[in-house]
Amino acid sequence: GSFETYINPPDWEGYGKTKSEEQVMILENEAMRQDIWNPELSSFHKLILVKCCKEEKVVVFALTDFVIENLGKQFIETPPVDLATLYQDMAFNTPLIFILSTGSDPMGAFQRFARESGYSERVQSISLGQGQGPIAEKMIKDAMKTGNWVFLQNCHLAVSWMLAMEELIKTFTDPNIVIKDTFRLFLSSMPSNTFPVTVLQNSVKVTNEPPKGLRANIRRAFTEMTPSFFEENILGRKWRQIIFGICFFHAIIQERKKFGPLGWNICYEFNDSDRECALLNLNLYCQEGKIPWDALIYITGEITYGGRVTDTWDQRCLRTVLKKFFSPETLEADYKYSESGIYFAPLADSLQEFRDYIENLPLIDDPEVFGMHENANLAFQYKETNTLINTILEVQPRSSSGGEGKSNDEIVQELVASVRARVLETLEMEGASESLFTKDPQGRLNSLTTVLGQEVDRFNNLLKLIHTSLETLNKAIAGLVVMSEEMEKVYNSFLNNQVPSLWSNTAYPSLKPLGSWVKDLILRTSFVDLWLKRGQPKSFWISGFFFPQGFLTGTLQNHARKYNLPIDELSFKYNVIPAYRDQAAVIEAAKTVKFGQELPMDVELPSPEDGVLVHGMFMDASRWDDKEMVIEDALPGQMNPMLPMVHFEPQQNYEPCPTLYHSPLYKTGARAGTLSTTGHSTNFVVTVLLPSKRSKDYWIAKGSALLCQLNE
């Protein structure tokens, strides 16, 4: 039936159009909670409906309700981890394993528990690493006789000793070995493939997630703070405000992780020791009663925290965020950390007053305190949903059940036939247009033709691999050849609508699912094919390149040759042209337009004297304002609007206007790649300079960037 037969919220009319984000949230909460669903729908049906219509709400609302209804409320609430309770499940032959997660350290809680149990004198702990294995072994053997406790920290750092540890722990259950009843073994380790499975199976396991949310994060810092350090300083109230600023900054940079690539390109492991180090440095430099801001900002931003940050764009972001919470301006009267005015450093003298202020902070953080747009919450919810669904796919059983519908083999065979029919087998350089090979007066070939040749080679490698593997897979399903492990992986990827790793390892970076990936590949090969047959396009689709950096270098090289300039003095000036272009429409138009005729969409386009026209870029955390010709805040719910066409114009010794925002252009939405020798990630293409009426810091905090392609 129609959608209304399944769900009919009381105020569906104009849903999401005229309403503010807050009203939409209330409406959605109502929709998820009330009995406005068709009573015939089971909770699983509701989950499927929400996934189809409002994917980002799956984890936040729908799944929570599903779990409560089917398993019970206790499964969605994190129980407080109490060592006294865990201790009751332990025995001399049952160790306790702390599975570590970023930002949490069980050592403090363990030491408190040991003191309360009267064991503080009888605990031996060692942090494992190179050469520590034999020492730990002796420690355990002695403790088995004396009945003491042993705590082995960071087992994941002693890979080679894990086997020996496993053998030693196996002896605990040996009836011939005498162990004193009071002996206990505690272990801590990050999740690791090398950790012995038998030890895991025979022990109590516990993990303690770091606090979630700004309030919990700052509360943790102030729980560990001593009154003497906080209250007795020559700087008085300024000192307390600065300390609060550092703790707030620490919470912000840890919490930015939840926004995925909008927060940080690479997920960094900032932890409590970074904050302690920053506070100790602060104490050291402020002994005289003066605040050496330049030195403090440099040490905190470039060394204490910046030392962990490897990506150039993340370093820029860290410096910008630090400025907001740790700078001379933060000590001015009425300084607020964000526009809402909820967050600020209180003017108070005692540690307790600060703690009371922290307790009254909002439980749920608004994106604006991070300098983010409200859409950032949607990005976070999409990320949570995708992680969850991918995890479920990875753990589901692979056996095919009998019954109605197509078998797995039939599904895969249909997909194979469809891909083979739609994807080109090879791109031919032979029949290419004559215009590509005209040489300049010095007898040099156009650099972009060289780029085209390299692209053709790269695409042909991929196309050959795809067609060969599909042929083999067909034979394997028919039983003509053995189904190798590699083919099995391709087969399973097809069932899950994922791109086989065999292909993606040879292909360009992409986060698309299989269906969209194949469509995208067809568009890319058509783009190259059109270029081969019709000569250079009027505007280049930057997303269609295997290696867009090569195309940009080729453009600069052409310019350098034309005007006889040194190429290292050239860089691009970016002129935005208020015209939009969809590559699929270009390819469709090319099918109907006779050879040698201009495409209808090319007629209005300017023909630049120098440089190239480029289209196909999407905006992340911003949009383009056609009226003002500047970048502006994104509209609610609009995640990745198109950027109009841009004229990349080479200039010699170009000095850009200081108000332009330096926006990185990435190949995919996951901005991290492997770091290349340039200090940039392999996912980074070029810095595009965009006009803006707002300050650069405004866009940096939002994580605004450009993307060559989206994830759908």
XYZ file of C-alpha atoms in Angstrom:
712
model
C 0.000 0.000 0.000
C 0.961 3.650 0.065
C 3.218 5.119 2.724
C 0.242 6.533 4.667
C -1.098 3.026 5.288
C 1.927 2.345 7.482
C 2.463 5.580 9.351
C 0.371 8.679 9.818
C 1.841 11.259 12.202
C -0.661 13.821 13.534
C 1.098 16.710 11.782
C 2.576 15.157 8.632
C 1.525 18.096 6.406
C 4.517 20.199 5.324
C 6.800 18.032 7.439
C 10.402 19.295 7.506
C 9.708 22.287 5.230
C 8.320 25.134 7.290
C 9.432 23.800 10.635
C 12.603 24.592 12.525
C 15.063 21.762 13.228
C 13.841 21.673 16.833
C 10.160 21.252 15.824
C 11.124 18.532 13.347
C 13.021 16.739 16.151
C 9.931 16.920 18.433
C 7.698 15.633 15.617
C 10.096 12.759 14.940
C 10.304 11.843 18.629
C 6.512 11.781 18.759
C 6.405 9.694 15.581
C 8.882 7.205 17.011
C 7.269 6.959 20.436
C 3.478 7.124 19.901
C 1.068 4.590 18.531
C 0.762 6.318 15.193
C 2.071 3.246 13.404
C -0.200 0.762 11.737
C -0.822 -1.858 14.469
C -0.019 -4.637 11.966
C 3.620 -3.525 11.829
C 6.072 -5.378 14.038
C 8.920 -3.457 15.683
C 11.272 -4.883 13.029
C 9.034 -3.569 10.225
C 9.164 -0.125 11.831
C 12.943 -0.368 11.878
C 13.013 -1.141 8.131
C 10.651 1.768 7.386
C 12.788 4.216 9.350
C 15.922 2.926 7.593
C 14.310 3.602 4.193
C 12.917 7.065 4.949
C 15.035 8.608 7.666
C 18.216 6.563 7.797
C 20.034 8.810 10.279
C 17.352 8.178 12.937
C 17.886 4.387 13.014
C 20.366 4.275 15.890
C 19.106 7.324 17.759
C 15.432 6.403 18.087
C 14.233 3.342 16.211
C 16.863 0.840 17.329
C 16.664 1.970 20.952
C 12.909 1.312 20.899
C 13.427 -2.038 19.147
C 15.864 -3.208 21.837
C 13.631 -2.006 24.712
C 10.627 -3.803 23.219
C 12.395 -7.081 22.487
C 15.114 -7.399 25.124
C 14.317 -4.927 27.900
C 15.429 -1.512 29.065
C 18.527 -2.769 30.884
C 20.160 -3.459 27.503
C 20.347 0.200 26.475
C 21.648 1.638 29.755
C 25.324 1.412 30.621
C 25.622 -0.204 34.045
C 28.106 1.450 36.425
C 31.283 -0.645 36.519
C 32.106 -1.467 40.107
C 35.286 -3.434 40.823
C 33.865 -4.860 44.072
C 31.077 -6.577 42.063
C 33.525 -7.807 39.406
C 35.852 -9.146 42.093
C 33.141 -11.571 43.239
C 33.230 -13.234 39.793
C 37.001 -13.701 39.945
C 38.977 -16.541 41.488
C 42.666 -17.464 41.740
C 42.270 -19.225 38.360
C 39.901 -16.678 36.763
C 41.718 -13.460 35.784
C 39.997 -10.108 35.123
C 40.690 -8.388 31.788
C 40.187 -4.652 31.333
C 39.593 -4.065 27.611
C 40.936 -0.535 27.138
C 39.253 2.111 25.037
C 40.635 5.491 24.037
C 40.667 8.028 26.839
C 39.942 5.612 29.719
C 42.475 4.172 32.149
C 41.360 1.677 34.836
C 44.563 2.029 36.922
C 43.180 4.758 39.235
C 40.001 2.802 40.031
C 42.055 -0.383 40.543
C 44.396 1.283 43.042
C 41.432 2.685 45.009
C 39.856 -0.788 45.117
C 43.144 -2.335 46.291
C 43.323 0.243 49.125
C 39.722 -0.434 50.164
C 40.396 -4.185 50.159
C 43.487 -3.688 52.332
C 45.725 -4.998 49.535
C 47.569 -1.815 48.594
C 50.857 -3.212 49.993
C 50.346 -6.566 48.255
C 49.831 -5.411 44.648
C 52.519 -5.633 42.007
C 51.943 -4.034 38.622
C 54.046 -3.856 35.474
C 53.481 -2.189 32.120
C 54.365 -4.703 29.418
C 56.620 -3.915 26.504
C 59.876 -5.150 25.030
C 61.792 -7.366 27.432
C 59.199 -7.120 30.242
C 57.768 -10.630 29.689
C 60.214 -12.643 31.846
C 59.917 -10.092 34.700
C 56.112 -10.385 34.585
C 56.389 -14.191 34.546
C 58.531 -14.189 37.712
C 56.085 -11.749 39.330
C 53.112 -14.079 38.651
C 54.950 -17.204 39.866
C 55.951 -15.478 43.137
C 52.423 -14.151 43.689
C 50.927 -17.635 43.158
C 52.887 -18.701 46.268
C 52.382 -15.570 48.396
C 48.747 -14.914 47.420
C 49.390 -11.347 46.231
C 47.683 -9.537 43.354
C 49.369 -8.905 39.994
C 48.294 -6.310 37.397
C 49.786 -6.665 33.891
C 49.109 -3.447 31.962
C 49.025 -3.021 28.162
C 49.265 -6.670 27.079
C 48.841 -5.540 23.436
C 52.390 -4.142 23.555
C 53.959 -7.553 24.310
C 52.906 -9.510 21.212
C 55.800 -11.988 21.346
C 55.186 -12.870 25.009
C 51.460 -13.582 24.597
C 52.045 -17.298 23.869
C 54.157 -17.718 26.998
C 51.512 -15.862 29.027
C 48.796 -18.164 27.653
C 50.763 -21.262 28.706
C 51.324 -19.809 32.187
C 47.632 -18.956 32.687
C 46.639 -22.472 31.494
C 48.593 -23.885 34.473
C 46.205 -22.090 36.902
C 43.609 -24.826 36.247
C 46.144 -27.670 36.606
C 45.115 -29.741 39.677
C 48.779 -30.594 40.457
C 49.807 -26.954 40.921
C 49.244 -25.357 44.313
C 48.093 -21.722 44.201
C 47.225 -19.651 47.271
C 43.508 -18.775 47.351
C 44.023 -15.024 47.648
C 46.072 -14.777 44.417
C 44.414 -12.656 41.710
C 45.577 -11.718 38.208
C 44.401 -8.508 36.489
C 45.236 -7.743 32.832
C 44.627 -4.722 30.624
C 44.860 -4.611 26.831
C 43.599 -2.656 23.834
C 41.503 -4.836 21.454
C 44.134 -6.911 19.645
C 44.244 -9.950 17.319
C 47.262 -11.347 19.120
C 45.578 -11.628 22.529
C 45.187 -15.366 23.386
C 41.606 -16.564 22.903
C 41.759 -19.191 25.669
C 42.635 -16.497 28.215
C 39.675 -14.412 27.011
C 37.316 -17.372 27.300
C 38.305 -18.204 30.867
C 38.292 -14.752 32.399
C 35.993 -11.925 33.447
C 36.011 -9.176 30.807
C 35.122 -5.536 31.356
C 35.447 -2.345 29.346
C 35.052 1.204 30.545
C 34.118 3.692 27.834
C 35.455 7.254 28.247
C 32.835 9.828 29.310
C 30.555 10.964 26.484
C 29.599 14.610 26.119
C 31.246 17.875 27.170
C 29.729 17.903 30.640
C 30.990 14.423 31.547
C 34.405 15.222 30.088
C 34.902 18.478 32.012
C 33.425 16.924 35.146
C 36.096 14.215 34.972
C 38.847 16.855 34.784
C 37.465 18.706 37.800
C 36.999 15.490 39.814
C 40.746 14.859 39.527
C 41.713 18.503 40.254
C 43.137 19.316 43.728
C 41.825 22.429 45.548
C 45.366 23.625 46.384
C 46.439 23.632 42.693
C 43.226 25.316 41.599
C 42.659 27.885 44.349
C 46.100 28.970 45.545
C 47.735 30.877 42.713
C 49.204 34.361 42.455
C 47.016 35.042 39.352
C 43.756 34.574 41.291
C 40.598 34.438 39.195
C 42.506 34.715 35.901
C 44.289 31.468 36.805
C 40.998 29.657 37.401
C 39.518 30.943 34.134
C 42.567 29.806 32.177
C 42.428 26.337 33.747
C 38.729 26.045 32.937
C 39.537 27.125 29.349
C 42.130 24.350 28.934
C 39.762 21.703 30.345
C 36.981 22.943 28.040
C 39.331 22.926 25.038
C 40.358 19.346 25.907
C 36.703 18.262 26.074
C 35.895 19.981 22.753
C 38.712 18.343 20.782
C 37.844 14.913 22.208
C 34.152 15.315 21.453
C 34.755 16.618 17.889
C 35.544 12.989 17.001
C 31.850 12.126 16.997
C 31.329 14.304 13.903
C 33.658 12.058 11.869
C 35.577 13.851 9.075
C 33.871 17.173 9.926
C 35.589 17.030 13.320
C 39.016 15.619 12.411
C 40.370 14.145 9.186
C 42.212 11.525 11.245
C 40.875 10.253 14.584
C 43.470 11.208 17.211
C 43.912 9.533 20.582
C 43.940 12.580 22.875
C 43.846 11.431 26.507
C 43.889 12.712 30.094
C 47.680 12.898 30.251
C 47.646 15.591 27.506
C 45.455 17.783 29.666
C 47.581 17.187 32.779
C 50.711 18.056 30.792
C 49.120 21.306 29.525
C 48.154 22.298 33.102
C 51.629 21.528 34.465
C 53.214 23.655 31.716
C 50.799 26.446 32.559
C 51.831 26.274 36.222
C 55.510 26.276 35.287
C 55.269 29.382 33.067
C 53.028 31.436 35.347
C 55.216 31.353 38.489
C 56.044 35.079 38.229
C 52.423 36.204 38.141
C 52.654 37.062 34.421
C 51.065 35.071 31.586
C 53.483 34.562 28.642
C 50.667 33.947 26.135
C 52.827 33.471 23.016
C 54.927 30.759 24.635
C 51.917 29.033 26.219
C 49.852 29.020 23.010
C 52.818 27.622 21.058
C 53.621 24.888 23.586
C 50.000 23.839 24.057
C 48.934 24.048 20.409
C 52.069 22.863 18.631
C 53.682 20.484 21.136
C 51.416 19.132 23.904
C 48.393 18.604 21.628
C 49.812 19.445 18.179
C 52.505 16.789 18.595
C 49.863 14.119 18.084
C 48.359 15.735 14.978
C 49.833 14.548 11.685
C 47.464 16.090 9.113
C 48.145 19.705 8.038
C 44.431 20.575 7.909
C 43.872 19.121 11.371
C 46.765 21.238 12.692
C 45.030 24.320 11.285
C 41.786 23.265 12.964
C 43.487 22.607 16.331
C 45.086 26.081 16.343
C 41.714 27.675 15.531
C 39.848 25.802 18.279
C 42.585 26.581 20.832
C 42.300 30.309 20.088
C 38.653 30.232 21.169
C 39.338 28.799 24.651
C 42.941 29.709 25.422
C 44.003 33.243 24.478
C 44.135 36.728 26.070
C 40.563 37.449 24.794
C 39.134 34.668 26.990
C 39.966 36.759 30.092
C 37.931 39.763 28.953
C 34.745 40.597 30.881
C 31.623 38.744 29.651
C 33.618 36.457 27.316
C 31.463 33.501 26.209
C 32.697 30.313 24.511
C 29.775 30.240 22.070
C 26.942 32.429 20.805
C 24.278 30.802 22.978
C 26.059 32.199 26.069
C 25.511 28.948 28.011
C 29.198 28.072 28.114
C 31.724 30.387 29.835
C 34.353 30.339 32.593
C 32.518 31.301 35.812
C 33.910 34.155 37.932
C 34.363 32.139 41.110
C 37.062 31.353 43.639
C 36.443 27.837 44.912
C 36.737 24.505 43.132
C 33.283 23.561 44.441
C 31.618 26.567 42.729
C 33.141 25.462 39.398
C 31.930 21.890 39.994
C 28.397 23.174 40.684
C 28.483 25.179 37.432
C 29.602 22.053 35.501
C 26.726 19.994 36.963
C 24.256 22.484 35.466
C 25.638 22.336 31.929
C 23.336 20.794 29.258
C 23.384 16.993 28.986
C 23.210 17.054 25.170
C 25.742 19.284 23.409
C 24.471 21.611 20.725
C 26.727 21.590 17.617
C 27.109 25.398 17.928
C 29.484 25.096 20.918
C 31.882 23.254 18.561
C 31.409 25.994 15.960
C 29.485 23.414 13.907
C 26.303 23.692 11.840
C 23.161 21.824 12.976
C 23.682 19.472 9.986
C 26.764 18.129 11.779
C 24.383 16.209 14.066
C 22.896 14.522 10.996
C 26.407 13.582 9.818
C 27.067 12.065 13.263
C 23.783 10.109 13.194
C 24.471 8.772 9.656
C 27.914 7.631 10.825
C 26.445 5.794 13.847
C 23.824 4.089 11.644
C 26.370 3.005 9.010
C 28.784 1.620 11.594
C 25.981 -0.383 13.169
C 24.626 -1.791 9.890
C 28.114 -2.729 8.632
C 28.861 -4.496 11.917
C 25.624 -6.499 11.636
C 26.485 -7.438 8.029
C 29.952 -8.638 9.036
C 28.707 -10.953 11.777
C 25.683 -12.443 10.014
C 25.891 -16.154 9.111
C 26.770 -16.953 5.519
C 24.614 -20.064 5.054
C 21.735 -19.726 2.604
C 18.374 -20.933 3.854
C 15.883 -22.758 1.674
C 12.497 -21.284 0.930
C 10.862 -18.889 -1.450
C 12.734 -16.280 -3.455
C 15.987 -16.418 -5.362
C 18.981 -18.355 -4.111
C 22.209 -16.513 -3.358
C 23.771 -18.010 -6.503
C 20.980 -16.595 -8.675
C 21.267 -13.141 -7.100
C 25.028 -13.046 -7.710
C 24.729 -14.414 -11.267
C 22.202 -11.692 -12.152
C 24.527 -9.015 -10.745
C 27.492 -10.434 -12.665
C 25.513 -10.406 -15.928
C 24.308 -6.847 -15.284
C 27.816 -5.485 -14.560
C 29.359 -7.294 -17.541
C 26.719 -5.892 -19.872
C 27.005 -2.279 -18.642
C 30.711 -1.783 -17.989
C 33.053 -1.119 -20.920
C 35.672 -3.790 -21.573
C 38.420 -1.393 -22.605
C 39.085 2.226 -23.614
C 40.753 2.575 -27.024
C 43.480 5.178 -27.540
C 43.713 4.186 -31.212
C 40.616 5.891 -32.623
C 41.164 9.083 -30.606
C 40.380 12.507 -32.055
C 43.144 14.132 -34.156
C 42.785 17.424 -32.236
C 44.341 15.814 -29.147
C 47.663 15.245 -30.872
C 48.406 18.666 -32.345
C 51.872 19.758 -31.206
C 53.099 23.208 -30.217
C 55.847 25.051 -32.248
C 58.538 23.227 -30.173
C 57.053 19.863 -31.159
C 55.651 19.143 -27.672
C 52.405 17.263 -27.140
C 49.590 18.922 -25.153
C 50.174 17.966 -21.485
C 46.491 17.135 -20.995
C 46.731 14.486 -23.751
C 49.556 12.883 -21.736
C 47.284 12.992 -18.653
C 44.500 11.399 -20.719
C 46.850 8.583 -21.808
C 47.749 7.864 -18.155
C 44.076 7.861 -17.183
C 43.233 5.427 -20.006
C 45.968 3.038 -18.783
C 44.712 3.180 -15.196
C 41.084 2.619 -16.206
C 42.005 -0.247 -18.550
C 43.831 -2.033 -15.716
C 40.697 -1.809 -13.589
C 38.278 -2.772 -16.392
C 40.382 -5.816 -17.294
C 40.462 -6.930 -13.651
C 36.681 -6.515 -13.282
C 35.842 -8.517 -16.409
C 38.371 -11.296 -15.668
C 37.149 -11.712 -12.080
C 33.481 -11.750 -13.150
C 34.182 -14.453 -15.717
C 36.004 -16.537 -13.106
C 33.179 -16.000 -10.601
C 30.598 -17.213 -13.127
C 32.625 -20.356 -13.771
C 33.083 -20.913 -10.034
C 29.308 -20.676 -9.392
C 28.681 -23.099 -12.256
C 31.262 -25.454 -10.689
C 33.652 -25.348 -13.679
C 36.548 -24.029 -11.556
C 37.267 -24.150 -7.826
C 35.759 -21.277 -5.795
C 38.945 -19.668 -4.446
C 39.004 -17.605 -1.256
C 39.334 -14.456 -3.381
C 36.219 -15.341 -5.417
C 34.338 -16.182 -2.209
C 35.055 -12.637 -0.984
C 33.742 -11.158 -4.266
C 30.642 -13.377 -3.961
C 29.908 -12.212 -0.386
C 30.520 -8.563 -1.313
C 27.911 -8.879 -4.068
C 25.344 -10.218 -1.605
C 25.975 -7.272 0.766
C 25.972 -4.606 -1.987
C 29.632 -3.855 -1.233
C 32.482 -3.256 -3.670
C 34.828 -6.295 -3.628
C 38.207 -5.423 -2.079
C 39.816 -7.082 -5.123
C 38.430 -4.201 -7.231
C 38.719 -1.328 -4.764
C 42.430 -2.058 -4.184
C 43.104 -1.359 -7.897
C 40.518 1.424 -8.198
C 40.351 5.093 -7.195
C 39.234 5.922 -3.615
C 35.443 5.626 -3.254
C 32.995 4.992 -0.395
C 29.997 4.157 -2.572
C 28.055 0.882 -2.229
C 28.299 -1.548 -5.155
C 25.287 -0.296 -7.163
C 26.327 3.373 -7.067
C 29.981 2.421 -7.554
C 29.210 0.663 -10.850
C 27.102 3.644 -12.043
C 29.961 5.963 -11.105
C 32.496 3.781 -12.954
C 30.297 3.860 -16.088
C 30.119 7.687 -15.854
C 33.895 7.949 -15.423
C 34.714 5.700 -18.376
C 32.129 7.577 -20.509
C 33.816 10.864 -19.534
C 37.223 9.563 -20.678
C 35.707 7.953 -23.783
C 33.985 11.221 -24.762
C 37.272 13.091 -24.329
C 39.024 10.534 -26.567
C 36.403 10.697 -29.326
C 35.407 14.378 -29.322
C 38.622 16.044 -28.161
C 39.028 18.135 -25.029
C 35.764 18.857 -23.193
C 34.753 22.479 -22.602
C 34.604 21.780 -18.867
C 36.420 18.955 -17.074
C 34.631 16.684 -14.592
C 37.174 16.652 -11.742
C 35.469 13.685 -10.067
C 35.978 11.519 -13.157
C 39.765 11.343 -12.879
C 41.631 8.437 -11.386
C 44.350 10.904 -10.348
C 43.012 14.503 -10.401
C 46.332 15.936 -9.143
C 47.952 14.859 -12.441
C 45.305 16.767 -14.413
C 45.990 19.969 -12.432
C 49.758 19.640 -12.889
C 49.196 19.098 -16.636
C 47.157 22.340 -16.793
C 49.961 24.303 -15.080
C 52.533 22.685 -17.397
C 50.584 23.789 -20.486
C 50.509 27.353 -19.145
C 54.223 27.309 -18.311
C 55.053 26.172 -21.854
C 52.697 28.649 -23.514
C 54.228 31.695 -21.790
C 57.678 30.208 -21.123
C 57.374 30.534 -17.321
C 58.978 28.457 -14.528
C 56.258 26.010 -13.390
C 57.188 26.283 -9.690
C 56.114 29.952 -9.702
C 52.621 29.075 -10.944
C 49.510 28.461 -8.861
C 45.771 28.628 -9.455
C 43.412 31.543 -9.038
C 39.829 30.300 -8.701
C 36.967 32.156 -10.394
C 33.526 30.737 -9.646
C 31.147 30.826 -12.635
C 27.446 30.814 -11.633
C 26.508 27.838 -13.836
C 25.894 24.252 -12.734
C 26.656 21.147 -14.712
C 25.665 17.516 -14.211
C 28.019 15.012 -15.826
C 25.287 12.431 -16.502
C 23.374 15.070 -18.513
C 26.538 15.897 -20.502
C 26.967 12.246 -21.491
C 23.277 11.908 -22.414
C 23.477 15.060 -24.575
C 26.594 13.771 -26.320
C 24.666 10.708 -27.527
C 22.199 12.855 -29.495
C 24.529 15.608 -30.772
C 26.266 14.849 -34.066
C 30.022 14.510 -34.172
C 31.793 17.855 -34.572
C 28.829 19.834 -33.210
C 29.043 21.681 -29.903
C 26.985 20.321 -26.981
C 23.971 22.572 -26.201
C 25.174 23.129 -22.600
C 28.597 24.273 -23.876
C 27.242 27.147 -25.957
C 26.694 29.616 -23.084
C 29.978 28.745 -21.361
C 32.852 31.251 -21.541
C 35.982 30.036 -23.341
C 38.843 30.955 -21.036
C 42.086 32.133 -22.648
C 44.168 30.353 -19.977
C 43.491 27.515 -17.569
C 40.503 25.140 -17.517
C 36.845 25.054 -16.483
C 36.103 22.420 -13.855
C 32.800 21.023 -12.528
C 31.626 18.215 -10.259
C 32.679 19.496 -6.807
C 30.384 19.128 -3.784
C 30.426 21.310 -0.680
C 30.706 19.852 2.804
C 29.470 21.993 5.766
C 28.712 25.039 3.570
C 26.818 26.032 0.400
C 27.295 28.494 -2.469
C 25.236 31.682 -2.469
C 24.552 32.541 -6.138
C 23.309 36.068 -5.314
C 26.236 37.223 -3.183
C 28.788 34.943 -4.919
C 30.254 33.803 -1.562
C 30.139 30.642 0.553
C 27.375 30.620 3.138
C 25.980 28.376 5.869
C 24.357 25.183 4.604
C 20.565 24.933 4.708
C 19.109 22.607 7.376
C 19.092 19.010 6.155
C 20.995 19.831 2.947
C 24.242 17.927 3.432
C 26.319 18.293 0.248
C 25.117 20.926 -2.232
C 26.951 21.364 -5.564
C 29.557 24.053 -6.097
C 29.046 25.826 -9.460
C 31.683 25.520 -12.170
C 35.084 26.989 -11.366
C 37.648 28.471 -13.723
C 41.097 27.270 -12.578
C 43.288 30.090 -13.876
C 47.088 29.721 -13.605
C 48.870 32.834 -12.252
C 52.537 33.599 -11.721
C 53.530 34.349 -8.075
C 49.861 34.659 -7.141
C 49.136 36.580 -3.911
C 45.558 35.662 -2.910
C 43.256 38.145 -1.187
C 43.509 37.582 2.610
C 39.731 37.199 3.067
C 39.511 34.086 0.862
C 38.807 30.820 2.695
C 41.383 28.110 1.930
C 39.186 25.080 1.359
C 40.773 21.654 0.884
C 39.340 19.519 -1.948
C 39.158 15.781 -1.121
C 38.424 12.789 -3.337
C 35.913 11.228 -0.895
C 33.990 12.112 2.261
C 36.429 10.167 4.455
C 39.130 12.772 4.361
C 41.900 10.643 5.804
C 44.207 8.879 3.375
C 47.754 7.696 3.919
C 50.162 10.576 4.468
C 52.247 11.247 1.377
C 55.657 12.917 1.241
C 53.994 16.326 0.751
C 52.609 16.170 4.302
C 49.083 15.910 2.863
C 46.875 12.838 2.843
C 46.602 10.903 -0.452
C 42.902 11.789 -0.407
C 43.694 15.515 -0.690
C 43.677 17.028 -4.201
C 44.230 20.805 -4.006
C 43.391 23.898 -1.953
C 40.559 25.890 -3.541
C 40.293 29.557 -2.470
C 36.678 30.628 -2.028
C 35.249 34.106 -1.342
C 33.477 34.528 2.012
C 31.953 37.335 4.082
C 32.714 35.504 7.307
C 36.066 34.975 9.011
C 38.228 32.006 8.006
C 38.048 30.631 11.577
C 34.277 30.320 11.212
C 34.666 27.832 8.338
C 37.701 26.058 9.820
C 35.774 25.186 13.019
C 32.896 23.837 10.893
C 35.263 21.575 8.954
C 34.108 23.115 5.639
C 35.691 21.498 2.599
C 34.997 20.386 -0.980
C 34.519 16.787 -2.129
C 34.907 15.187 -5.567
C 32.244 12.575 -4.843
C 29.591 11.658 -2.278
C 29.141 8.374 -0.423
C 25.752 7.431 -1.876
